[in-house]
Amino acid sequence: MSDRAEKLELIRHVVHMEPHIILDSAKCSNCQQKPCLYVCPAGCFTEKDGETEFQYAGCLECGTCRVMCAKEALKWDYPLGGYGVSIRMG
Amino acid sequence: MSETFDVIVVGAGLAGASAALTAAKAGLSVLVIERGEYIGAKNITGGMILTRVLQDIVPNYWEDAPLERPIQHQRIMMTSGERALEIDIGNSTFLNPPYNGFSVLRKEFDQWLAGKAREAGALIVTGTVVDDFLYEGDRVVGVKTRRTEGNIRAKVVILADGVNSLLARKAGLRKKYGHHDIGLGIKELLALPAKVINERFGLTGNAGACYAAIGDFARGIPGGGFIYTNKESVSIGMVVQPQALAEQRVTADEVLERFKARPEVARLIEGGKLLEYSGHLIPEGGYTAMPKLFRDGLLVAGDAAGFVVNTGIVLQGMNLALASGRCAGETAVLACQKGDPSTAVLSRYTTLLEQGIALSEMKAHKKAPEFMRSPRLFDQYPDLLNNVMEQMVTVGSDPRQSLMRMAKKELGNVKLMDVVRDALMGVRAL
């Protein structure tokens, strides 16, 4: 079994200072299911003291969170041109 | 850039490159705008490309395309507890031109195809995001990019910006995806020497094999595993339904690890060094989930338009991207020749798509997404088939039953009406 953290380390990202996805945490507070914690293949969503936290730097830009967020709490956009995930082999 | 182009293509993936190549070959001025750092930076595949359409677009493509292995063996694996049933659909003619399909890695492959468009005269700009359209009345007359002075005009805009086409929504062509309209694909690329791959997969030379797997490793999560042999690596991954992940509180990666831990799978990938991990959405909603394909001045192709067919065994996406891109390119040529990019002319797109494989495949497999969502397909049927097969090969001390009786007894575990419904739906869908 391999660890997901090791897998994620292999991904090439060109991180821009400006986040391309913004989470409105207030909208998360009354979400029971929190699909984001499970559907994100890069584990960008975590839960701390009952609050959902999001970091955009490891995002694969797959868009699963965009479709699955039950509270429409995400302002989802693409990173600036040339930034974000850069698949090396595909 | 104050120049006006005949055609602007958004996205340099397979649909975009195919559209650009088609339009440029016909002599149009074509600009392709790609948001990635380089072509292919945002693209992944499982993956095998079915190549008959490619042959139409780039004749004798195999002479210089960066291909991995021609797929000779397509295998289906159904796991159930300690058992695994494997079916091998082998065809040695698939090793000869024009072939049936090749495993590919997208960065190299997409760069090669975009190179063909460039050779035909298309201009390709990378590292640029298109945010919106320019309109004149209701007609799309160009794009707004995120660069300063980034408005560029064109007679026809072709959207090939992938599964998360924010632009198709902005143009009012697409509604929001329902939870069942998407599949989440994740993949690992594992390095293995060609000799080891050949030994383990039972291959010779550069022949390739692939697996489509369903069964108890994904218990409760509709979806399946896949394995494709490349030259010196193996692509292994899963396509799963995100809604089920949320309900079961499990990540796609955990399901993939369960698949990899199956002994039948573990022996194939043992010692493989991880080269890349990636994830991507797949528009799996099928024909009924497709957006509107055009409006004045605008056409949509590839994943952005939902051109994907998944029948569990044969997965079509890249070939439909190529086919739809080509039709969009041809439609743009027609619109430019007539000097009229209105829907009256652009509706020709639908006709071309129907005459080729793109829309006819989508329509023929209209019911496949519904069938693929049946939870029975992913657990009860693999169990049932394994039970019957186990009894076939096991001789106990009790009196022998006929195969038919065994099958009937096993079917007792599944509601007969469900079997009938699934069988009918399966026949209609696939």
Coordinates of C-alpha atoms in Angstrom, one line a residue:
Chain A
M1 CA 0.0 0.0 0.0
S2 CA 1.4 3.4 -0.9
D3 CA 0.7 6.6 1.0
R4 CA -1.3 9.3 -0.7
A5 CA 1.0 12.0 0.6
E6 CA 3.9 10.3 -1.3
K7 CA 1.8 10.2 -4.5
L8 CA 0.9 13.9 -4.2
E9 CA 4.5 14.9 -3.8
L10 CA 5.2 13.7 -7.3
I11 CA 2.8 16.1 -8.9
R12 CA 4.3 19.2 -10.5
H13 CA 2.6 22.4 -9.5
V14 CA 3.4 26.0 -10.5
V15 CA 1.6 27.7 -7.6
H16 CA 0.4 31.3 -8.0
M17 CA 0.0 33.4 -5.0
E18 CA -3.6 34.1 -5.8
P19 CA -5.9 31.2 -5.0
H20 CA -8.1 30.0 -7.9
I21 CA -10.6 28.4 -5.7
I22 CA -12.1 30.2 -2.7
L23 CA -14.0 28.4 0.0
D24 CA -16.7 30.3 1.9
S25 CA -16.4 28.5 5.2
A26 CA -19.6 30.0 6.6
K27 CA -21.6 28.0 4.1
C28 CA -19.9 24.8 5.2
S29 CA -20.9 25.0 8.8
N30 CA -24.3 23.4 8.4
C31 CA -23.2 20.8 5.8
Q32 CA -23.7 17.3 7.2
Q33 CA -22.1 15.2 4.6
K34 CA -19.1 17.2 3.7
P35 CA -18.5 15.4 0.3
C36 CA -15.4 17.6 -0.3
L37 CA -13.5 15.6 2.4
Y38 CA -13.8 12.4 0.4
V39 CA -14.2 13.4 -3.3
C40 CA -11.1 15.5 -3.7
P41 CA -8.4 13.2 -5.2
A42 CA -5.7 15.5 -3.8
G43 CA -7.0 15.8 -0.3
C44 CA -7.2 19.6 -0.5
F45 CA -10.1 19.7 2.0
T46 CA -9.5 18.9 5.7
E47 CA -11.6 19.2 8.8
K48 CA -10.3 20.9 11.9
D49 CA -12.4 21.5 15.0
G50 CA -15.5 20.9 12.9
E51 CA -14.5 23.5 10.4
T52 CA -13.7 22.7 6.8
E53 CA -10.3 24.0 5.6
F54 CA -9.1 24.2 2.0
Q55 CA -5.7 24.7 0.5
Y56 CA -5.5 25.3 -3.3
A57 CA -1.8 24.6 -3.8
G58 CA -2.2 20.9 -4.4
C59 CA -5.3 21.2 -6.5
L60 CA -5.5 18.9 -9.6
E61 CA -8.1 21.2 -11.2
C62 CA -10.4 18.1 -11.7
G63 CA -13.5 20.1 -10.7
T64 CA -15.0 17.3 -8.6
C65 CA -15.5 19.7 -5.6
R66 CA -17.2 22.2 -7.9
V67 CA -19.8 19.7 -8.9
M68 CA -20.2 17.9 -5.6
C69 CA -20.2 20.8 -3.1
A70 CA -23.7 20.6 -1.6
K71 CA -23.7 24.2 -0.3
E72 CA -22.2 25.8 -3.4
A73 CA -19.6 27.2 -1.1
L74 CA -16.8 27.3 -3.7
K75 CA -15.9 30.2 -6.0
W76 CA -14.2 27.9 -8.6
D77 CA -12.0 29.2 -11.4
Y78 CA -9.0 28.2 -13.3
P79 CA -5.6 29.3 -12.1
L80 CA -3.9 32.1 -14.1
G81 CA -2.5 30.9 -17.5
G82 CA 0.6 28.7 -17.1
Y83 CA 0.0 28.1 -13.4
G84 CA -1.6 25.3 -11.4
V85 CA -1.0 21.6 -12.0
S86 CA 1.3 20.6 -14.8
I87 CA 0.9 17.0 -15.8
R88 CA 4.3 15.6 -16.8
M89 CA 3.3 12.4 -18.6
G90 CA -0.5 12.2 -18.7
Chain B
M1 CA -3.1 41.0 -30.7
S2 CA -5.5 43.2 -32.6
E3 CA -5.7 40.7 -35.5
T4 CA -8.9 39.0 -36.4
F5 CA -8.8 35.3 -36.9
D6 CA -11.1 33.1 -38.9
V7 CA -11.2 30.6 -36.0
I8 CA -10.3 30.7 -32.4
V9 CA -10.0 27.3 -30.6
V10 CA -10.1 27.3 -26.8
G11 CA -8.1 24.4 -25.6
A12 CA -5.3 22.4 -27.2
G13 CA -6.4 18.9 -26.2
L14 CA -7.5 16.4 -28.7
A15 CA -10.7 18.0 -29.7
G16 CA -9.1 21.5 -30.0
A17 CA -6.1 20.2 -31.9
S18 CA -8.3 18.2 -34.3
A19 CA -10.5 21.2 -34.9
A20 CA -7.5 23.5 -35.5
L21 CA -5.8 21.0 -37.8
T22 CA -9.0 20.7 -39.9
A23 CA -9.6 24.4 -40.2
A24 CA -5.9 25.3 -40.8
K25 CA -5.6 22.6 -43.5
A26 CA -8.5 24.3 -45.3
G27 CA -6.5 27.5 -45.3
L28 CA -8.3 29.4 -42.5
S29 CA -6.3 31.5 -40.0
V30 CA -6.5 29.7 -36.7
L31 CA -5.5 30.6 -33.2
V32 CA -5.5 28.0 -30.5
I33 CA -5.4 29.2 -26.9
E34 CA -4.3 26.8 -24.2
R35 CA -4.3 27.6 -20.5
G36 CA -1.7 25.1 -19.5
E37 CA 2.0 25.9 -19.0
Y38 CA 2.5 23.7 -22.1
I39 CA 0.3 21.6 -24.3
G40 CA -0.9 18.6 -22.4
A41 CA -0.3 20.1 -18.9
K42 CA -3.9 19.6 -17.9
N43 CA -4.6 16.4 -19.8
I44 CA -4.6 12.8 -18.7
T45 CA -6.0 9.5 -20.0
G46 CA -6.5 5.9 -18.6
G47 CA -5.7 5.2 -21.4
M48 CA -6.1 3.8 -24.7
I49 CA -7.0 5.7 -27.8
L50 CA -9.1 4.0 -30.4
T51 CA -7.4 5.0 -33.6
R52 CA -9.7 4.6 -36.6
V53 CA -10.7 8.3 -36.3
L54 CA -7.1 9.3 -35.9
Q55 CA -6.3 7.5 -39.1
D56 CA -8.8 9.7 -40.9
I57 CA -7.3 12.8 -39.5
V58 CA -3.6 12.0 -39.7
P59 CA -3.2 9.2 -42.3
N60 CA -0.6 6.6 -41.3
Y61 CA -0.4 8.3 -37.8
W62 CA 1.6 5.3 -36.5
E63 CA 4.7 6.3 -38.5
D64 CA 5.5 9.2 -36.3
A65 CA 2.9 9.5 -33.4
P66 CA 4.3 9.0 -29.9
L67 CA 2.4 5.8 -29.2
E68 CA 3.0 3.3 -26.4
R69 CA 1.7 -0.2 -27.3
P70 CA -0.9 -1.4 -29.8
I71 CA -3.5 -3.1 -27.6
Q72 CA -3.8 -6.8 -28.6
H73 CA -5.6 -8.1 -25.5
Q74 CA -8.6 -6.5 -23.8
R75 CA -9.4 -8.3 -20.6
I76 CA -12.3 -8.2 -18.3
M77 CA -11.7 -9.0 -14.6
M78 CA -14.5 -9.7 -12.1
T79 CA -13.4 -10.2 -8.6
S80 CA -15.4 -11.8 -5.7
G81 CA -13.7 -12.7 -2.5
E82 CA -11.0 -15.2 -3.2
R83 CA -12.1 -15.7 -6.8
A84 CA -11.4 -13.8 -10.0
L85 CA -12.9 -14.4 -13.4
E86 CA -11.0 -13.2 -16.3
I87 CA -12.0 -12.9 -19.9
D88 CA -9.5 -12.2 -22.6
I89 CA -10.6 -10.7 -25.9
G90 CA -7.4 -11.1 -27.9
N91 CA -6.9 -10.2 -31.5
S92 CA -3.5 -10.4 -33.2
T93 CA -4.7 -8.4 -36.2
F94 CA -4.8 -5.4 -33.8
L95 CA -1.0 -5.5 -34.0
N96 CA -1.0 -4.6 -37.7
P97 CA -1.9 -1.3 -39.5
P98 CA -4.3 0.4 -39.2
Y99 CA -4.5 -1.1 -35.7
N100 CA -7.5 -0.8 -33.3
G101 CA -6.1 1.2 -30.4
F102 CA -2.9 2.2 -28.7
S103 CA -2.0 3.0 -25.1
V104 CA -0.8 6.6 -25.0
L105 CA 0.5 9.1 -22.5
R106 CA -1.2 12.4 -23.2
K107 CA 1.5 15.0 -22.8
E108 CA 3.7 13.7 -25.7
F109 CA 0.6 12.6 -27.7
D110 CA -1.2 16.0 -27.4
Q111 CA 2.0 17.9 -28.3
W112 CA 2.4 15.7 -31.4
L113 CA -1.1 16.3 -32.6
A114 CA -1.0 20.0 -31.8
G115 CA 2.3 20.0 -33.8
K116 CA 0.3 18.7 -36.8
A117 CA -2.1 21.7 -36.5
R118 CA 0.9 24.0 -36.2
E119 CA 2.5 22.5 -39.4
A120 CA -0.8 23.2 -41.1
G121 CA -0.5 26.8 -40.1
A122 CA -2.4 27.2 -36.8
L123 CA -0.9 29.6 -34.2
I124 CA -0.9 28.1 -30.7
V125 CA -0.5 30.2 -27.6
T126 CA -0.1 28.5 -24.2
G127 CA -0.3 29.8 -20.6
T128 CA -3.4 31.9 -21.5
V129 CA -6.8 31.5 -19.9
V130 CA -9.9 32.5 -21.8
D131 CA -12.4 34.0 -19.4
D132 CA -15.3 35.1 -21.6
F133 CA -16.6 35.9 -25.0
L134 CA -16.9 39.0 -27.0
Y135 CA -20.5 39.5 -28.3
E136 CA -22.1 41.5 -31.0
G137 CA -25.8 41.2 -30.1
D138 CA -26.3 37.5 -29.6
R139 CA -23.4 36.5 -31.7
V140 CA -20.1 35.4 -30.3
V141 CA -17.4 37.3 -32.2
G142 CA -14.3 36.5 -30.2
V143 CA -12.8 35.8 -26.8
K144 CA -11.6 37.7 -23.7
T145 CA -8.4 36.4 -22.4
R146 CA -7.0 37.1 -18.9
R147 CA -4.0 39.0 -20.5
T148 CA -3.9 42.7 -20.7
E149 CA -5.3 43.8 -24.1
G150 CA -6.4 40.2 -24.4
N151 CA -9.5 40.6 -26.5
I152 CA -9.3 38.7 -29.8
R153 CA -11.9 38.6 -32.5
A154 CA -12.8 35.6 -34.7
K155 CA -15.5 34.7 -37.1
V156 CA -16.1 31.4 -35.3
V157 CA -15.0 30.3 -31.8
I158 CA -14.7 26.6 -31.1
L159 CA -14.8 25.6 -27.4
A160 CA -12.7 22.6 -26.6
D161 CA -11.9 23.5 -23.0
G162 CA -12.6 20.2 -21.4
V163 CA -14.9 18.7 -18.8
N164 CA -15.1 21.8 -16.6
S165 CA -16.0 24.1 -19.5
L166 CA -16.8 27.2 -17.5
L167 CA -17.2 28.9 -20.9
A168 CA -20.0 26.5 -22.1
R169 CA -22.0 27.6 -19.0
K170 CA -21.2 31.3 -19.6
A171 CA -22.4 31.0 -23.1
G172 CA -25.7 29.5 -21.8
L173 CA -25.1 26.2 -23.6
R174 CA -24.6 23.9 -20.6
K175 CA -26.5 23.4 -17.3
K176 CA -24.8 22.4 -14.1
Y177 CA -23.7 18.8 -14.0
G178 CA -25.9 16.5 -11.9
H179 CA -24.0 14.2 -9.5
H180 CA -24.5 11.3 -11.8
D181 CA -23.2 13.1 -14.9
I182 CA -19.6 12.8 -13.8
G183 CA -17.1 10.1 -13.0
L184 CA -13.9 10.7 -11.1
G185 CA -10.8 9.1 -12.6
I186 CA -7.6 8.7 -10.8
K187 CA -4.5 7.1 -12.1
E188 CA -1.0 6.0 -11.2
L189 CA 1.8 5.6 -13.7
L190 CA 4.1 2.8 -12.5
A191 CA 7.5 2.3 -14.2
L192 CA 8.3 -1.4 -15.0
P193 CA 10.9 -2.8 -17.5
A194 CA 9.3 -3.9 -20.8
K195 CA 10.6 -7.5 -20.2
V196 CA 8.8 -7.6 -16.9
I197 CA 5.6 -6.3 -18.4
N198 CA 5.7 -8.8 -21.2
E199 CA 6.2 -11.7 -18.8
R200 CA 3.5 -10.7 -16.4
F201 CA 0.9 -9.7 -18.9
G202 CA 1.7 -12.6 -21.3
L203 CA 2.9 -10.4 -24.1
T204 CA 5.6 -10.5 -26.8
G205 CA 7.5 -7.6 -28.4
N206 CA 5.6 -4.4 -28.1
A207 CA 2.1 -5.9 -28.0
G208 CA -0.1 -4.4 -25.3
A209 CA -2.9 -5.5 -23.0
C210 CA -5.5 -3.7 -20.9
Y211 CA -7.9 -4.7 -18.1
A212 CA -11.3 -3.4 -17.2
A213 CA -12.1 -4.7 -13.7
I214 CA -15.2 -4.7 -11.5
G215 CA -16.0 -6.5 -8.3
D216 CA -15.7 -6.4 -4.6
F217 CA -12.6 -4.2 -4.3
A218 CA -15.0 -1.4 -5.1
R219 CA -17.9 -2.7 -3.0
G220 CA -20.5 0.0 -2.6
I221 CA -18.8 2.4 -5.0
P222 CA -20.1 2.1 -8.5
G223 CA -17.1 2.1 -10.8
G224 CA -14.3 0.1 -12.0
G225 CA -10.5 -0.3 -12.2
F226 CA -8.4 -0.2 -15.3
I227 CA -4.9 -1.2 -16.2
Y228 CA -3.1 -0.4 -19.5
T229 CA 0.4 -1.5 -20.5
N230 CA 2.7 1.2 -21.9
K231 CA 6.1 0.6 -23.3
E232 CA 7.9 0.7 -20.0
S233 CA 5.2 1.6 -17.6
V234 CA 1.7 0.5 -16.5
S235 CA -1.2 2.9 -16.1
I236 CA -3.4 1.7 -13.2
G237 CA -6.5 3.5 -11.9
M238 CA -10.1 3.7 -11.1
V239 CA -13.2 5.5 -12.3
V240 CA -15.6 6.0 -9.5
Q241 CA -18.9 7.8 -8.7
P242 CA -18.0 10.8 -6.4
Q243 CA -21.5 10.7 -4.8
A244 CA -20.8 7.2 -3.6
L245 CA -17.4 8.2 -2.2
A246 CA -19.1 10.9 -0.1
E247 CA -21.8 8.5 1.1
Q248 CA -19.4 5.7 2.0
R249 CA -16.9 8.2 3.4
V250 CA -14.0 6.7 1.4
T251 CA -11.6 8.4 -0.9
A252 CA -11.0 7.3 -4.5
D253 CA -7.4 6.6 -3.6
E254 CA -8.5 4.2 -0.9
V255 CA -10.6 2.3 -3.4
L256 CA -7.6 2.2 -5.8
E257 CA -5.4 0.8 -3.1
R258 CA -8.0 -2.0 -2.5
F259 CA -7.9 -2.7 -6.3
K260 CA -4.0 -2.7 -6.3
A261 CA -4.0 -5.1 -3.3
R262 CA -6.0 -7.8 -5.1
P263 CA -3.5 -10.6 -5.7
E264 CA -4.4 -10.8 -9.4
V265 CA -3.5 -7.1 -9.7
A266 CA -0.6 -7.0 -7.2
R267 CA 1.4 -9.5 -9.2
L268 CA 1.1 -7.4 -12.3
I269 CA 2.4 -4.2 -10.7
E270 CA 4.8 -5.5 -8.1
G271 CA 7.9 -3.4 -7.8
G272 CA 6.5 -0.7 -10.1
K273 CA 8.0 2.6 -9.3
L274 CA 5.5 5.4 -9.1
L275 CA 6.1 8.1 -11.7
E276 CA 3.0 10.1 -11.6
Y277 CA -0.4 10.3 -9.7
S278 CA -3.2 12.3 -11.4
G279 CA -6.9 12.8 -11.3
H280 CA -9.5 14.1 -13.8
L281 CA -13.3 14.3 -14.2
I282 CA -15.0 12.3 -16.9
P283 CA -18.3 13.6 -18.4
E284 CA -20.2 10.3 -18.2
G285 CA -23.8 11.5 -18.4
G286 CA -24.0 10.4 -22.0
Y287 CA -26.3 11.6 -24.8
T288 CA -29.1 13.0 -22.6
A289 CA -26.6 15.1 -20.5
M290 CA -25.1 16.8 -23.5
P291 CA -25.2 20.6 -23.7
K292 CA -26.4 22.6 -26.7
L293 CA -23.6 22.2 -29.3
F294 CA -23.7 25.6 -30.9
R295 CA -25.0 29.1 -31.0
D296 CA -24.3 32.1 -33.3
G297 CA -20.5 32.2 -33.8
L298 CA -19.8 29.3 -31.3
L299 CA -19.3 25.5 -31.5
V300 CA -18.5 23.1 -28.6
A301 CA -16.5 19.9 -29.0
G302 CA -14.9 17.1 -27.0
D303 CA -15.3 16.7 -23.2
A304 CA -16.8 20.2 -23.0
A305 CA -19.7 18.8 -25.1
G306 CA -19.8 15.5 -23.2
F307 CA -18.5 13.3 -26.0
V308 CA -17.8 10.2 -23.8
V309 CA -19.2 6.7 -24.0
N310 CA -18.5 4.2 -21.3
T311 CA -19.9 0.7 -21.7
G312 CA -17.6 -0.8 -19.0
I313 CA -15.5 -2.6 -21.5
V314 CA -15.0 -0.1 -24.3
L315 CA -14.4 3.4 -23.1
Q316 CA -14.6 6.1 -25.8
G317 CA -13.5 9.6 -25.2
M318 CA -10.4 10.5 -27.0
N319 CA -11.6 9.2 -30.3
L320 CA -14.9 11.1 -29.9
A321 CA -12.9 14.2 -29.1
L322 CA -11.0 13.8 -32.3
A323 CA -14.1 13.1 -34.3
S324 CA -16.2 16.0 -32.8
G325 CA -13.2 18.4 -33.1
R326 CA -12.9 17.6 -36.8
C327 CA -16.6 18.1 -37.4
A328 CA -16.4 21.5 -35.6
G329 CA -13.4 22.4 -37.8
E330 CA -15.3 21.5 -40.9
T331 CA -18.3 23.5 -39.8
A332 CA -16.1 26.5 -39.2
V333 CA -14.7 26.1 -42.7
L334 CA -18.2 26.1 -44.1
A335 CA -19.2 29.1 -42.1
C336 CA -16.2 31.1 -43.2
Q337 CA -16.7 30.1 -46.9
K338 CA -20.3 31.3 -46.7
G339 CA -19.3 34.3 -44.6
D340 CA -22.1 33.4 -42.2
P341 CA -21.4 32.0 -38.7
S342 CA -25.1 32.0 -37.7
T343 CA -26.9 29.0 -36.3
A344 CA -28.4 28.5 -39.7
V345 CA -25.0 27.4 -41.0
L346 CA -23.5 26.1 -37.8
S347 CA -26.4 23.6 -37.5
R348 CA -24.5 21.7 -40.1
Y349 CA -22.3 20.6 -37.2
T350 CA -25.0 18.3 -35.9
T351 CA -25.4 16.7 -39.3
L352 CA -21.7 16.1 -39.6
L353 CA -21.6 14.6 -36.1
E354 CA -24.4 12.3 -36.9
Q355 CA -22.8 11.2 -40.2
G356 CA -19.6 10.3 -38.4
I357 CA -19.1 8.3 -35.2
A358 CA -19.4 11.1 -32.6
L359 CA -23.1 11.6 -32.3
S360 CA -24.1 8.2 -33.6
E361 CA -22.0 6.5 -30.9
M362 CA -23.5 8.8 -28.2
K363 CA -27.0 8.0 -29.4
A364 CA -26.4 4.3 -29.8
H365 CA -25.2 4.1 -26.2
K366 CA -27.8 6.5 -24.9
K367 CA -28.9 4.1 -22.1
A368 CA -25.3 3.0 -21.1
P369 CA -24.9 5.6 -18.3
E370 CA -28.1 4.3 -16.6
F371 CA -27.0 0.7 -17.0
M372 CA -23.6 1.6 -15.7
R373 CA -25.1 3.0 -12.6
S374 CA -26.9 -0.2 -11.6
P375 CA -25.2 -1.2 -8.3
R376 CA -25.9 -4.9 -9.1
L377 CA -23.5 -4.6 -12.0
F378 CA -20.6 -3.9 -9.6
D379 CA -21.2 -6.4 -6.9
Q380 CA -24.0 -9.0 -7.4
Y381 CA -23.1 -10.0 -10.9
P382 CA -19.4 -10.4 -10.3
D383 CA -20.3 -12.6 -7.3
L384 CA -22.9 -14.5 -9.3
L385 CA -20.6 -15.3 -12.2
N386 CA -17.8 -16.3 -9.9
N387 CA -20.2 -18.6 -8.0
V388 CA -21.3 -20.4 -11.1
M389 CA -17.7 -20.7 -12.4
E390 CA -16.4 -21.9 -9.1
Q391 CA -19.0 -24.7 -9.1
M392 CA -18.1 -25.6 -12.7
V393 CA -14.5 -26.3 -11.7
T394 CA -15.2 -27.8 -8.3
V395 CA -16.1 -31.4 -7.8
G396 CA -17.3 -32.2 -4.3
S397 CA -18.6 -35.3 -2.7
D398 CA -22.3 -34.5 -3.2
P399 CA -24.2 -35.5 -6.3
R400 CA -23.5 -33.3 -9.3
Q401 CA -26.0 -30.7 -10.4
S402 CA -26.3 -29.5 -14.0
L403 CA -24.8 -26.2 -14.8
M404 CA -28.3 -24.8 -15.6
R405 CA -29.5 -25.8 -12.1
M406 CA -26.4 -24.2 -10.5
A407 CA -27.0 -21.0 -12.4
K408 CA -30.7 -20.9 -11.5
K409 CA -29.8 -21.5 -7.8
E410 CA -27.3 -18.7 -7.9
L411 CA -29.8 -16.4 -9.6
G412 CA -32.0 -16.9 -6.6
N413 CA -29.8 -14.5 -4.7
V414 CA -30.6 -11.7 -7.2
K415 CA -34.2 -10.7 -7.8
L416 CA -35.2 -12.2 -11.1
M417 CA -36.9 -9.0 -12.3
D418 CA -33.7 -7.1 -11.7
V419 CA -31.8 -9.6 -13.8
V420 CA -34.3 -9.4 -16.6
R421 CA -34.3 -5.6 -16.4
D422 CA -30.5 -5.3 -16.3
A423 CA -30.1 -7.8 -19.1
L424 CA -32.6 -5.9 -21.3
M425 CA -31.0 -2.6 -20.4
G426 CA -27.6 -4.0 -21.0
V427 CA -28.5 -5.3 -24.4
R428 CA -30.1 -2.0 -25.4
A429 CA -27.4 0.1 -23.8
L430 CA -24.2 -1.6 -24.9

